[in-house]
Structures are given as C-alpha cells and as structure tokens.
Coordinates of N, CA and C in Angstrom, one line a residue:
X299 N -32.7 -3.7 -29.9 CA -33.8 -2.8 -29.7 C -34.0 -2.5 -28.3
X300 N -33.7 -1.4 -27.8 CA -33.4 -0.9 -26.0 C -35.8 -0.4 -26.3
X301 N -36.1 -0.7 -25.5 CA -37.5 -0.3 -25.0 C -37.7 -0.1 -23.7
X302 N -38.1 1.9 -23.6 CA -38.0 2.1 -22.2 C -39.6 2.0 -21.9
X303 N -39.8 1.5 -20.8 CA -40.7 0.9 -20.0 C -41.9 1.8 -18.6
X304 N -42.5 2.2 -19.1 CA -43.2 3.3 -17.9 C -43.5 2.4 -17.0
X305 N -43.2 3.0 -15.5 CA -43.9 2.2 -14.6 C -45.3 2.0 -14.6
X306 N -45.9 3.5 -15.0 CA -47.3 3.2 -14.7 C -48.2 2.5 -15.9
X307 N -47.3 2.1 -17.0 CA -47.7 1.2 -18.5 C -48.0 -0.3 -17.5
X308 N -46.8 -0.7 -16.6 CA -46.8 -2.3 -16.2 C -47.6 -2.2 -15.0
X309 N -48.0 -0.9 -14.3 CA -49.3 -0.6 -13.1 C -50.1 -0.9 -14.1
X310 N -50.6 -0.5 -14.7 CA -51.7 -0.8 -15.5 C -52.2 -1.8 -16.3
X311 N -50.9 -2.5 -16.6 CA -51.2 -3.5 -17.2 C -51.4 -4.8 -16.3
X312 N -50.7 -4.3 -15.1 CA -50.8 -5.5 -14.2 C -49.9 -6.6 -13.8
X313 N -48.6 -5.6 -14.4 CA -47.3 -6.5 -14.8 C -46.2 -5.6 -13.8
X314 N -45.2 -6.5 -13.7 CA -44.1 -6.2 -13.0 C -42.8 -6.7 -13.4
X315 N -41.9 -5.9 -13.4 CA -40.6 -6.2 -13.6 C -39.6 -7.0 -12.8
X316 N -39.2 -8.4 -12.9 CA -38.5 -9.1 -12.2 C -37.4 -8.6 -11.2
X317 N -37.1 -8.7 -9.9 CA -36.1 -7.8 -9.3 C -35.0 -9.0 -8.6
X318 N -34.9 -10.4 -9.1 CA -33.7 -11.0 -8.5 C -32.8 -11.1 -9.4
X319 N -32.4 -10.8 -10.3 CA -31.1 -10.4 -11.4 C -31.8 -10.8 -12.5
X320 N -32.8 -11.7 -12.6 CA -33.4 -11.9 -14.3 C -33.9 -10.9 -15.0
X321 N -33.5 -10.8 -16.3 CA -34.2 -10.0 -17.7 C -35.6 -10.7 -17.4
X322 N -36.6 -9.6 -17.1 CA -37.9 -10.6 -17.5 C -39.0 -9.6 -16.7
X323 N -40.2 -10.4 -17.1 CA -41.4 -9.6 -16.1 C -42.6 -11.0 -15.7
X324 N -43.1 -10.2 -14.4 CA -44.2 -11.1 -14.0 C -45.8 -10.6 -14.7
X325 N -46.5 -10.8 -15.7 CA -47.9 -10.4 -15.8 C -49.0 -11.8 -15.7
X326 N -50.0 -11.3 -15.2 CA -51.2 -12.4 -15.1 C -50.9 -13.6 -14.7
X327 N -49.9 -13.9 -13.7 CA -49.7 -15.3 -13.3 C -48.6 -15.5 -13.9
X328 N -48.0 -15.0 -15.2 CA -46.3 -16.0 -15.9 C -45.4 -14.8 -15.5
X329 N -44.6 -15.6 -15.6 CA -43.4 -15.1 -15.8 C -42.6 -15.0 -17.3
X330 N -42.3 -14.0 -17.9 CA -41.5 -14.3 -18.9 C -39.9 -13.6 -19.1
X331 N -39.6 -14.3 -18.9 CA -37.8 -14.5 -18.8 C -36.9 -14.6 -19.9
X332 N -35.8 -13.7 -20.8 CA -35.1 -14.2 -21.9 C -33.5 -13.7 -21.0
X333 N -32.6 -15.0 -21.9 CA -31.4 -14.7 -21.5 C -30.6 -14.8 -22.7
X334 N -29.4 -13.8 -22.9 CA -28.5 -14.1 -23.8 C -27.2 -14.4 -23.3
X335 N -26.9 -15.7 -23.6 CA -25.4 -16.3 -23.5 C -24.4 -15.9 -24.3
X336 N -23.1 -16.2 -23.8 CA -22.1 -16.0 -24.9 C -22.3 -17.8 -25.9
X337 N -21.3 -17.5 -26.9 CA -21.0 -18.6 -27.8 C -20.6 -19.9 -27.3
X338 N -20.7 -21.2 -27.1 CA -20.4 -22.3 -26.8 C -18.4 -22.3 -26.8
X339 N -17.9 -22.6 -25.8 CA -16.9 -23.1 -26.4 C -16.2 -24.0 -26.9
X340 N -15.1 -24.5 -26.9 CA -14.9 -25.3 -28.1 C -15.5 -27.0 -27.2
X341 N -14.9 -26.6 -25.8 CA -15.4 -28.4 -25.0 C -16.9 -28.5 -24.8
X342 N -17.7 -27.4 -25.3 CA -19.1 -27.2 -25.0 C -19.4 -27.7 -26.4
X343 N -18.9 -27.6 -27.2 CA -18.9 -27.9 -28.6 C -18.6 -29.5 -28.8
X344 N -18.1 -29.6 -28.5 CA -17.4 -31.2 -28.4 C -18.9 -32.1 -27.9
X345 N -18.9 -31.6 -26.8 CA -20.4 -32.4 -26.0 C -21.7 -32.0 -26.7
X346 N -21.7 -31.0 -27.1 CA -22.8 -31.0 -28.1 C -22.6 -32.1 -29.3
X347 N -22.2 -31.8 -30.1 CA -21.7 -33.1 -31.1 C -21.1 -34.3 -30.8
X348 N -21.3 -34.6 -29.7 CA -21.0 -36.1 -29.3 C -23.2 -36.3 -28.8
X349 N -23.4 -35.6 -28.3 CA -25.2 -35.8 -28.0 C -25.9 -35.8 -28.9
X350 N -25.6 -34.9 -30.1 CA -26.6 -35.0 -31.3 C -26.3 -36.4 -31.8
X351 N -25.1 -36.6 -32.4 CA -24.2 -37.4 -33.1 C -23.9 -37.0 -34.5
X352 N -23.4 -35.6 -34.2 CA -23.0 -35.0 -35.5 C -22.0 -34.3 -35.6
X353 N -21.1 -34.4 -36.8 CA -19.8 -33.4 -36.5 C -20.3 -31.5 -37.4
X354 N -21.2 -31.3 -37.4 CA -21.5 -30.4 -38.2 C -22.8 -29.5 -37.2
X355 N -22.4 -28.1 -37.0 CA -23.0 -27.5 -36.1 C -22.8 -26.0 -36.4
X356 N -23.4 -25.3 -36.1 CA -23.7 -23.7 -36.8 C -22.3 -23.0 -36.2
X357 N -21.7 -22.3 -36.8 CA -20.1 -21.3 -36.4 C -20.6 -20.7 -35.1
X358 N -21.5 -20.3 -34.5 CA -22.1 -19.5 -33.5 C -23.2 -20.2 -32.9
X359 N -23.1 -21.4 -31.7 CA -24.0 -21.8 -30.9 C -24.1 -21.1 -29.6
X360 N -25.3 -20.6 -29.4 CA -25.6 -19.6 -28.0 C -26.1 -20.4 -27.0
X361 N -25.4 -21.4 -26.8 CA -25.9 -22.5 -25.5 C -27.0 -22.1 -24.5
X362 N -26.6 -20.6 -24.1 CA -27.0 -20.6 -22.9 C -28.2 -19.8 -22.8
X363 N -28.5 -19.0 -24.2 CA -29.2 -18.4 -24.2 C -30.9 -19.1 -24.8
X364 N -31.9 -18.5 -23.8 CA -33.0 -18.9 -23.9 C -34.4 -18.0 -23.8
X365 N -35.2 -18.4 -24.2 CA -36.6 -17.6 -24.1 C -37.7 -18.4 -22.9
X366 N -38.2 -17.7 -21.9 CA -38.9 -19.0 -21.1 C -40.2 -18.2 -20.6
X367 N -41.2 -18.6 -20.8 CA -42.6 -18.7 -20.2 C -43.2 -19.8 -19.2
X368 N -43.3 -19.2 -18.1 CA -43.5 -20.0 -17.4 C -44.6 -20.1 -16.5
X369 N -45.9 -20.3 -16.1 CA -46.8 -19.9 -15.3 C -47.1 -20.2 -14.0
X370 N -46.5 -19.6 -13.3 CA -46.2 -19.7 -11.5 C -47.2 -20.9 -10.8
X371 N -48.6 -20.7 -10.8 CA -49.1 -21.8 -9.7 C -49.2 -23.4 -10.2
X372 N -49.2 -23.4 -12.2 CA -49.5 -24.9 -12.9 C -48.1 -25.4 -12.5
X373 N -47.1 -24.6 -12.9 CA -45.7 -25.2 -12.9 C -46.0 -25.1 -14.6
X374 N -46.9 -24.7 -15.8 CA -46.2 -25.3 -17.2 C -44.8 -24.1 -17.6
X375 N -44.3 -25.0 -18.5 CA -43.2 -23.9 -18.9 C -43.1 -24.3 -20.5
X376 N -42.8 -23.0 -21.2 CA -42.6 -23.5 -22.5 C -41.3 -22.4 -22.5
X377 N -40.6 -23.0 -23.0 CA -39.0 -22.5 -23.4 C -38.5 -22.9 -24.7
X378 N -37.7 -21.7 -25.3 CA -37.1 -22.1 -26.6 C -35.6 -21.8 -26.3
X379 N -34.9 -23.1 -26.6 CA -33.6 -23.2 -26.6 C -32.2 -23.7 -27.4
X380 N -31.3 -23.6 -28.0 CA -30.3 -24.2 -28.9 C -30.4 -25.6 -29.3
X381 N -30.0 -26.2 -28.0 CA -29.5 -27.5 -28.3 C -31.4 -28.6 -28.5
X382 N -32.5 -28.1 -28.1 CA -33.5 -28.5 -28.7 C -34.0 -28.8 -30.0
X383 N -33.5 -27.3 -30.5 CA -33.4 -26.3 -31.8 C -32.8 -27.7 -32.4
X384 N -31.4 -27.9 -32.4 CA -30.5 -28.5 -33.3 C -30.7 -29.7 -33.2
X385 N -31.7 -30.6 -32.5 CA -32.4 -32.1 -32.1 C -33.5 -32.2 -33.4
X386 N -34.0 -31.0 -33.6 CA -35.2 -30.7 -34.5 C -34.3 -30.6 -35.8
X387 N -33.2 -30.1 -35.7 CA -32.9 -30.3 -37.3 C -32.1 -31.1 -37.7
X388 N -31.4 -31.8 -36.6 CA -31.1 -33.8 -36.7 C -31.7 -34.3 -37.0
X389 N -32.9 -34.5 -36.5 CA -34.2 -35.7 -36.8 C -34.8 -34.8 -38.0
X390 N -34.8 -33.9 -38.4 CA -35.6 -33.7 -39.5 C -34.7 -34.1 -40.7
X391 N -33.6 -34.0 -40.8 CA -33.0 -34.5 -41.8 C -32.9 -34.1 -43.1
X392 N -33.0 -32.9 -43.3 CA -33.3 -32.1 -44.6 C -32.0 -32.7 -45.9
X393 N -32.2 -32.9 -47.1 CA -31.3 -32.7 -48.1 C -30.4 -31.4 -48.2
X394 N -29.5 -31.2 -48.4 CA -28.3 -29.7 -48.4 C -29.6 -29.3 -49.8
X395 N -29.6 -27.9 -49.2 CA -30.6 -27.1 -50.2 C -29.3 -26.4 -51.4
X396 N -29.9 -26.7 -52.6 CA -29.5 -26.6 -53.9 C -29.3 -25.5 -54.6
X397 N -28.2 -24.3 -54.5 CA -27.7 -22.8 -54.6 C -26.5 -22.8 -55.7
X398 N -26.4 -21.9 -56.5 CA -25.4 -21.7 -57.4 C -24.0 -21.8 -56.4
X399 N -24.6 -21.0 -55.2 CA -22.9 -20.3 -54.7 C -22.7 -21.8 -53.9
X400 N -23.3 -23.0 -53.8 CA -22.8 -24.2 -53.4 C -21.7 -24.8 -54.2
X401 N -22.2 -24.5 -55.2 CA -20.4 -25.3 -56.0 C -19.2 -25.0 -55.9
X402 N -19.6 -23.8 -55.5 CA -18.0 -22.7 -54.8 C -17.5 -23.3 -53.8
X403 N -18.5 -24.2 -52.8 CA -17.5 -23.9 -51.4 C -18.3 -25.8 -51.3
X404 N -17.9 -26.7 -52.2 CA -18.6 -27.7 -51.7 C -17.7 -28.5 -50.3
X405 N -16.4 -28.0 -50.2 CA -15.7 -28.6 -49.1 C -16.1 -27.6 -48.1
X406 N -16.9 -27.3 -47.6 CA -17.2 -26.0 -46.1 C -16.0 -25.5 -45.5
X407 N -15.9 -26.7 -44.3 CA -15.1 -26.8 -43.5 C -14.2 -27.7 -42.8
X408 N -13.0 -28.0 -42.3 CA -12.5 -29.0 -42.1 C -11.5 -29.4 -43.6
X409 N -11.3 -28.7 -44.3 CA -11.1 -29.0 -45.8 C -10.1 -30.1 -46.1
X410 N -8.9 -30.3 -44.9 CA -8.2 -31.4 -44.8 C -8.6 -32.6 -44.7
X411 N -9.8 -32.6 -44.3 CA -10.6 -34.1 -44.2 C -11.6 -34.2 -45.1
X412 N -11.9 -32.9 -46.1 CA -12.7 -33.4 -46.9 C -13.9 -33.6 -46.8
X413 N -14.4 -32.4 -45.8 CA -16.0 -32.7 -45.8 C -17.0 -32.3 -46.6
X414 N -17.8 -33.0 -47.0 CA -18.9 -32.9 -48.5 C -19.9 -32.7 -47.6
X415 N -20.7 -31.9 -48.5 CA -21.6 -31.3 -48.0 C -23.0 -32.1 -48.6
X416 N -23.3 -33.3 -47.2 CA -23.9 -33.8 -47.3 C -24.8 -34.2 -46.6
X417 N -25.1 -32.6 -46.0 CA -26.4 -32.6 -44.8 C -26.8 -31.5 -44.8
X418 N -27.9 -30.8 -44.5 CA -28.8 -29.4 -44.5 C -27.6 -28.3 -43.7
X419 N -26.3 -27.7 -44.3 CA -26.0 -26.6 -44.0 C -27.2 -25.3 -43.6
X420 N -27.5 -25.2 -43.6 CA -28.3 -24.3 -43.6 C -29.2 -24.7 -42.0
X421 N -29.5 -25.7 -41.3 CA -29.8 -25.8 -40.0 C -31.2 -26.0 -40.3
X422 N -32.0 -25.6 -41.3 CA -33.2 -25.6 -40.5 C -34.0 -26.2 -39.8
X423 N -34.9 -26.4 -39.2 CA -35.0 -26.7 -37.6 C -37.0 -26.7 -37.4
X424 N -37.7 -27.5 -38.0 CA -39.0 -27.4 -37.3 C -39.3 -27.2 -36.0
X425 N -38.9 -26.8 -35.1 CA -39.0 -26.9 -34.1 C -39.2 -25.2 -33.5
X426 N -40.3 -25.7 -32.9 CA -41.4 -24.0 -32.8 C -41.7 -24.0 -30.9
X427 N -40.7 -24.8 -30.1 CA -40.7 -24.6 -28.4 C -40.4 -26.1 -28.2
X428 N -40.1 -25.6 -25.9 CA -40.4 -27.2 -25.7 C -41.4 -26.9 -24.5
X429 N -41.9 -27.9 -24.5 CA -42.8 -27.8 -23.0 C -42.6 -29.0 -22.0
X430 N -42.7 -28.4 -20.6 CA -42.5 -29.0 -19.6 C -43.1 -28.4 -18.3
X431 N -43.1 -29.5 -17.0 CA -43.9 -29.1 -15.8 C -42.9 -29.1 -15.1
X432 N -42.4 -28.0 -14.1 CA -41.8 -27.4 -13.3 C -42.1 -26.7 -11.9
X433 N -42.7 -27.4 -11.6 CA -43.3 -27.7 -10.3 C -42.3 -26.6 -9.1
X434 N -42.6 -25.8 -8.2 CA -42.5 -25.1 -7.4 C -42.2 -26.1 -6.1
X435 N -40.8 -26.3 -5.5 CA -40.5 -27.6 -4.2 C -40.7 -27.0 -3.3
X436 N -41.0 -25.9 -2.7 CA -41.7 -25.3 -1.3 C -43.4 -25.7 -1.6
X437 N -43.7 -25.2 -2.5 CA -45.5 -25.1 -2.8 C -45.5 -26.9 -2.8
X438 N -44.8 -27.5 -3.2 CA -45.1 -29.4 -3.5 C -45.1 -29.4 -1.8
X439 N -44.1 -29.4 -0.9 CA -43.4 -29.6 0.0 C -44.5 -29.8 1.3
X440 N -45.0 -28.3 1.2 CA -45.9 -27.6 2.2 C -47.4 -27.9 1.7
X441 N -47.8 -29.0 0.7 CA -48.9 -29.3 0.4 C -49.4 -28.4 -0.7
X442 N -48.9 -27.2 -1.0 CA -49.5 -26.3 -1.8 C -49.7 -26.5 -2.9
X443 N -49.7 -27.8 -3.5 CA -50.0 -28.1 -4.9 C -49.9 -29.7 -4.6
X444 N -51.1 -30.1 -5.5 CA -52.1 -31.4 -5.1 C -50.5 -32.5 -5.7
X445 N -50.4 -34.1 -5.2 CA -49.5 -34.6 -5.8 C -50.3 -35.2 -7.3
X446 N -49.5 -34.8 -8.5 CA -50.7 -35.2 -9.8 C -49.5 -35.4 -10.9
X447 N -49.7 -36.3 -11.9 CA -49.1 -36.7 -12.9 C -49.2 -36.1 -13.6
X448 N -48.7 -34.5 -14.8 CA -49.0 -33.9 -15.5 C -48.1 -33.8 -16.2
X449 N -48.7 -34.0 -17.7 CA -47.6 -33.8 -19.0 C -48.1 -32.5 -19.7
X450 N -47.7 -31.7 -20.4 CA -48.2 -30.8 -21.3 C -47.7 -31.5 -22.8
X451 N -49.1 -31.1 -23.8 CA -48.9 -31.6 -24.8 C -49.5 -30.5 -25.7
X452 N -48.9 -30.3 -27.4 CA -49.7 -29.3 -28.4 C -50.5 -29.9 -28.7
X453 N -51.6 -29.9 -29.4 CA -52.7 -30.2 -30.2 C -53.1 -28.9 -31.2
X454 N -53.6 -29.4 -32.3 CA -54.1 -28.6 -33.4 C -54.9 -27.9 -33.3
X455 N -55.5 -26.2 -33.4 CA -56.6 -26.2 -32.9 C -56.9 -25.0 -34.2
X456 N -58.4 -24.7 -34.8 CA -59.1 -23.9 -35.5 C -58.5 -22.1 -35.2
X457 N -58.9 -21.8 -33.8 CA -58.3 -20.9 -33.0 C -57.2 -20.1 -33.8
X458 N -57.1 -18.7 -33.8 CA -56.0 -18.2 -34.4 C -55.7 -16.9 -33.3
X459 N -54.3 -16.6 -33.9 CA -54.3 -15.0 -33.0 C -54.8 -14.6 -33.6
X460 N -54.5 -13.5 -32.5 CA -55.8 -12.1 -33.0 C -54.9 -11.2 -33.3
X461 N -54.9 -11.0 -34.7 CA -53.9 -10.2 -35.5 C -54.1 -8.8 -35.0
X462 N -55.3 -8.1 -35.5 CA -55.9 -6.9 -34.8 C -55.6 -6.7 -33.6
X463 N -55.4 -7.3 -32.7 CA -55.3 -7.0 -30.8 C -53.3 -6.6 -31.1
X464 N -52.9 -7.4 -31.4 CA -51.7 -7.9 -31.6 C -51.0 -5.7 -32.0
X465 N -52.0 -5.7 -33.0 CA -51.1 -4.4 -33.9 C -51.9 -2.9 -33.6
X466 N -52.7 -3.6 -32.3 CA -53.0 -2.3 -31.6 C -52.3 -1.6 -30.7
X467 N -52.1 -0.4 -30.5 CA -51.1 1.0 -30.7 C -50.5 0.4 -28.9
X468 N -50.7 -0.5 -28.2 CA -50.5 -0.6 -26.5 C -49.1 -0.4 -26.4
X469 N -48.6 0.0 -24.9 CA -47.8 0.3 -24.9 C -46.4 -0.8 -24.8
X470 N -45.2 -1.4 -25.1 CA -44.7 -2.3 -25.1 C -44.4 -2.8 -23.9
X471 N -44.7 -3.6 -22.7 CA -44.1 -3.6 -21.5 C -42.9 -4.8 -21.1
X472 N -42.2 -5.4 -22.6 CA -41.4 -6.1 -22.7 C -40.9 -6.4 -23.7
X473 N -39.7 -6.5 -24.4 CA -39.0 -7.3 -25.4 C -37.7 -7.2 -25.6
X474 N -37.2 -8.1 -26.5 CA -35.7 -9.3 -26.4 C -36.3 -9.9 -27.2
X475 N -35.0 -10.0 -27.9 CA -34.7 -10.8 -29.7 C -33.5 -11.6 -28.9
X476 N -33.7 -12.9 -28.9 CA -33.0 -14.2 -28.7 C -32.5 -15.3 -29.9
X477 N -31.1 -14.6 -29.9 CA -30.6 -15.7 -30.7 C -30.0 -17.0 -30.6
X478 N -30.4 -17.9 -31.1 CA -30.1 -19.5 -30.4 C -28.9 -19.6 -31.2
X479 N -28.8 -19.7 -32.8 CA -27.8 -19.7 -33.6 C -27.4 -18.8 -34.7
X480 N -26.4 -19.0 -35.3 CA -26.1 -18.3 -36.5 C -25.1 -18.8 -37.3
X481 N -24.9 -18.9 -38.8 CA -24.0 -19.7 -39.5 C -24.0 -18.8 -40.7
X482 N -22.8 -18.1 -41.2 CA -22.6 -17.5 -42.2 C -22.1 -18.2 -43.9
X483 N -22.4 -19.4 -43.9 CA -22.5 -20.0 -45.0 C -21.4 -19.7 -45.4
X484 N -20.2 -19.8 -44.9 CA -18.7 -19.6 -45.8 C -18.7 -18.5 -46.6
X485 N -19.5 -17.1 -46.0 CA -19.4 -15.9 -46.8 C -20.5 -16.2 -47.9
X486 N -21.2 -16.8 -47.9 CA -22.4 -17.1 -48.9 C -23.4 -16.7 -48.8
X487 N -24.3 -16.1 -47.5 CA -25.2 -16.0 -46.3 C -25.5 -15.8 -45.2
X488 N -26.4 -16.3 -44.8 CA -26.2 -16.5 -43.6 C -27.8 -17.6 -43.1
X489 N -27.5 -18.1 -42.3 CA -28.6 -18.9 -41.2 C -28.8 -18.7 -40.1
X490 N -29.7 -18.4 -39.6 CA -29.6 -17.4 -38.5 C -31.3 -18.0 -37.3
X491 N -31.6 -18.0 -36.8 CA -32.0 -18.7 -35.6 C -32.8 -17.8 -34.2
X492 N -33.4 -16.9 -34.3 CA -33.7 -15.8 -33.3 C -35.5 -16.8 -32.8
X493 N -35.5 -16.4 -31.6 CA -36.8 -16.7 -30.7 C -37.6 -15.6 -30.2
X494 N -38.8 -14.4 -30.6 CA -39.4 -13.5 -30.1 C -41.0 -14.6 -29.5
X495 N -41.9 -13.8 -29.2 CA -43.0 -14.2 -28.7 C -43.8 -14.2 -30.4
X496 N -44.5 -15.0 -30.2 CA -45.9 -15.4 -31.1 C -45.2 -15.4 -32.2
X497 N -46.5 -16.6 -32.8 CA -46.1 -16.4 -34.4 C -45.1 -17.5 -34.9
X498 N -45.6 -18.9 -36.0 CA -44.5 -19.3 -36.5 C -44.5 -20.0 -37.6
X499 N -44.2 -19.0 -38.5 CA -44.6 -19.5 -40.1 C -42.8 -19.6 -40.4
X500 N -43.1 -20.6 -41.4 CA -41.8 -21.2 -42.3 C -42.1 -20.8 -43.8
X501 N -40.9 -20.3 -44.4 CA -40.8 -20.3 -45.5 C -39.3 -20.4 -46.3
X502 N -40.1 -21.2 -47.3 CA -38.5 -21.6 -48.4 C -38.6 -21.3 -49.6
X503 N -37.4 -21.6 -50.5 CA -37.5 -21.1 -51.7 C -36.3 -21.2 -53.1
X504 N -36.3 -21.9 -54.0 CA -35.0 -22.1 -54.4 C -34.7 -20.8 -55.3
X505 N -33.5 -20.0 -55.2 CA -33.3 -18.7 -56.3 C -32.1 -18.7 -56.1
X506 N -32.0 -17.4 -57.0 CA -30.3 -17.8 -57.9 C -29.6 -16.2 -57.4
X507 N -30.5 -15.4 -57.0 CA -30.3 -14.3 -56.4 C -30.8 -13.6 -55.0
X508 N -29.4 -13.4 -54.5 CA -29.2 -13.9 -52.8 C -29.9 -12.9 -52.2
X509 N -30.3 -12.1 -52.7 CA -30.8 -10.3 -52.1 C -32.2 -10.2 -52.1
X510 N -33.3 -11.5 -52.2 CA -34.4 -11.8 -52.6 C -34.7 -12.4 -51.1
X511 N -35.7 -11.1 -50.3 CA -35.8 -11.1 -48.8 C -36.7 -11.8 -48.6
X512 N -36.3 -12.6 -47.4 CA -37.4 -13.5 -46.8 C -39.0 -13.5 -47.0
X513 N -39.4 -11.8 -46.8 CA -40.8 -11.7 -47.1 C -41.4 -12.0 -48.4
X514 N -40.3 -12.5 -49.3 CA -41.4 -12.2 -50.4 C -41.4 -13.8 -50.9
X515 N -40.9 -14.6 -49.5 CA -40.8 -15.8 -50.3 C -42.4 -16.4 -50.1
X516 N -42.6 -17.7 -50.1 CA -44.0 -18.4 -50.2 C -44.2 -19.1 -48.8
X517 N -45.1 -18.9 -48.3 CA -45.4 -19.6 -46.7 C -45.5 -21.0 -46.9
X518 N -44.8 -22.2 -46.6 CA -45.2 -23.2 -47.2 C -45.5 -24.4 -45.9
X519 N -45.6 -23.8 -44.5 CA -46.0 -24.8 -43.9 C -46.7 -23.2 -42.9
X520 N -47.9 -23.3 -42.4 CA -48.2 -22.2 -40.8 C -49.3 -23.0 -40.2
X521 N -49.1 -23.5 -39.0 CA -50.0 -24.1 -38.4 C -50.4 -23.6 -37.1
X522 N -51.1 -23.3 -36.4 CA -51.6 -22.6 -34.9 C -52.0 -24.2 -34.3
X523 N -51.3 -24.4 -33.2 CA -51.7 -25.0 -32.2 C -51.7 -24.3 -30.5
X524 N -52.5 -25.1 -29.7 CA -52.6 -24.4 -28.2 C -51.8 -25.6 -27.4
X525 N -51.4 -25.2 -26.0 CA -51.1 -26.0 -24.9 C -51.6 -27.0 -24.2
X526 N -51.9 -27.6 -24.1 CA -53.0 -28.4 -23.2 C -51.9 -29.4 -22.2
X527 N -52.3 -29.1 -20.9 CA -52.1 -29.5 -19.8 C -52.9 -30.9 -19.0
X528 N -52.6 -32.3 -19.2 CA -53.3 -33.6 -19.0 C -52.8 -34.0 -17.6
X529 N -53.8 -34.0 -16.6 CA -53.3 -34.4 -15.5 C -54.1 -35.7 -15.1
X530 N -53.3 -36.4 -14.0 CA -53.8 -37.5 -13.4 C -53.8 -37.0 -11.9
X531 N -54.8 -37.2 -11.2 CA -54.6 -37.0 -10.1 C -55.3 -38.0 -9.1

C-alpha cells in the first residue's frame, strides 16, 4: 500500500519525515521507523536455530526487518522483530494444531530424516513487542541526560483505545506493513506474521474448511496494556 503524503498534512500535524536514509517520521517527540529486510540466509539460518534451539523455523524469515518506536529525549523504544517473535513461540510451546489436511503432509520437511510433526507448525507467537532504553551517547556524554537506572516494563491497565479517534477521516501521515515471517504450510496455508501500529487481539479456531476468514473466527485472548518507565536515580 504506496500512501502519498502532503507536506502541509505532516506541517500540521507536527510531523516530519526522516531525511538520513530511514523509512520513517519524527512526530511529538518519537520517531517511528519500519524496515524491510530480505529473507535470512541459509548461515543466518543456521544461527538462528542453533539460539532458539530448534531445527524447525518458518520457510521465510525476514531477519532484518523491523518496526521501531522510539522516543528521542527518554531513550524508551518499543520494537517488533523476528527472532523475538520466534523466542515467543519457543517458550510458548503450543501442541501442532489439529487439521484434516495434516494427515496429508505429516512428514513436512526434511522427509529423509523423518520429521514428525511434533511442534506448533503454524508459529504462533504471543508476543505483542519488545521494550528497551536506548539512551542517546552525545546527550549521556555532555551531561544531557541525568545518570539513572531505567527499565521499561507493561502493566495491565482499564484504559482502552479510542476506537472513534482511531476511524476518524485524518489524513494518513505514515504507513508500512512489516512482515517478520511467513510459512506456507506445505501448500496447505499459510502462517504469516505482519507488525502495523496498534491493536492486538488473537484468534483461533479448529475447522475443516480452509476458506473460513480470520474475521469471523472467536477473539479468545485481547488484552490492553500501557508502558511504564521505572527509574532509579
């Protein structure tokens, strides 16, 4: 999706468009930054599955590609990235989800060695960002930022978006669809892995007919939490 951009939409809004080679813009203090990588190769591949500790990883890992928010004077940054992604769906450890068209292809891949499919093909991945403090080394250097112990952490909060603000008519002064992964299920599907801004509801569903779109399945986990920044100083 190409979105052309009026200057006087990001004058107004108070935003500006990044000018040292990054995809991205500066509004209200953040920066927001997305990049798309090519596919991992095969030795990038290797080190990945030697760090998870797994030999099973999606046909299409976009290593390099990421989504990043970051806010200039705290230093916080929240970024969504691959190899994060696929930490979240190691440790989560799902059962292989249960499909007619699994009996067809129970050897996947590797078929000389016989691999059973005996871990969550399908990837999914609770994992909804990472956060971290990234501190500016001129501003630390030259005193411009106090020395302080700071972690950022989520917490649960009542608080919701504001759906209404969200679907009002403004004009778009940024976007990028970020894909971290994708896995075509041996011609069965697909699994697929994209990072936009806001918003992050999960849903599943067991059915027997593959053309049965995501929207109409059942929300079975959405939770809204905020950032919170803990310092020591």
């Amino acid at each position: 999706m190409d979105v052309e951009v009026d200057d006087k939409d990001l004058k107004a809004a108070g935003a500006e468009i990044l000018t040292d080679g990054r995809h991205g813009l500066r509004i209200h203090g953040w920066e927001i930054v997305s990049c798309n990588g090519a596919i991992l190769n095969s030795s990038s591949l290797i080190t990945w599955e030697d760090k998870l500790k797994t030999s099973h990883l999606p046909e299409m890992v976009f290593g390099e590609s990421c989504l990043e928010l970051k806010h200039a004077t705290s230093g916080t940054k929240i970024h969504f990235n691959a190899f994060d992604a696929l930490t979240g769906w190691k440790q989560e450890a799902l059962p292989p989800v249960e499909v007619p068209a699994a009996a067809l292809w129970k050897f996947r891949s590797k078929p000389f060695q016989q691999v059973i499919l005996d871990y969550d093909y399908t990837f999914t991945t609770p994992y909804c960002g990472s956060e971290t403090m990234e501190l500016d080394i001129e501003k630390k250097d030259s005193g411009g930022i106090l020395e302080a112990s700071c972690s950022p952490c989520w917490e649960d909060c009542e608080e919701q978006i504001d759906v209404v603000a969200l679907a009002s008519k403004e004009p778009i002064l940024f976007y990028d669809e970020v894909v971290l992964y994708e896995d075509e299920l041996a011609d069965n599907g697909v699994s697929l892995l994209t990072v936009k801004v806001k918003g992050y509801p999960t849903d599943s569903a067991s059915y027997s007919d593959p053309s049965i779109i995501s929207q109409r399945l059942p929300v079975i986990v959405h939770k809204t939490q905020k950032l919170k920044v803990h310092c020591n100083f």
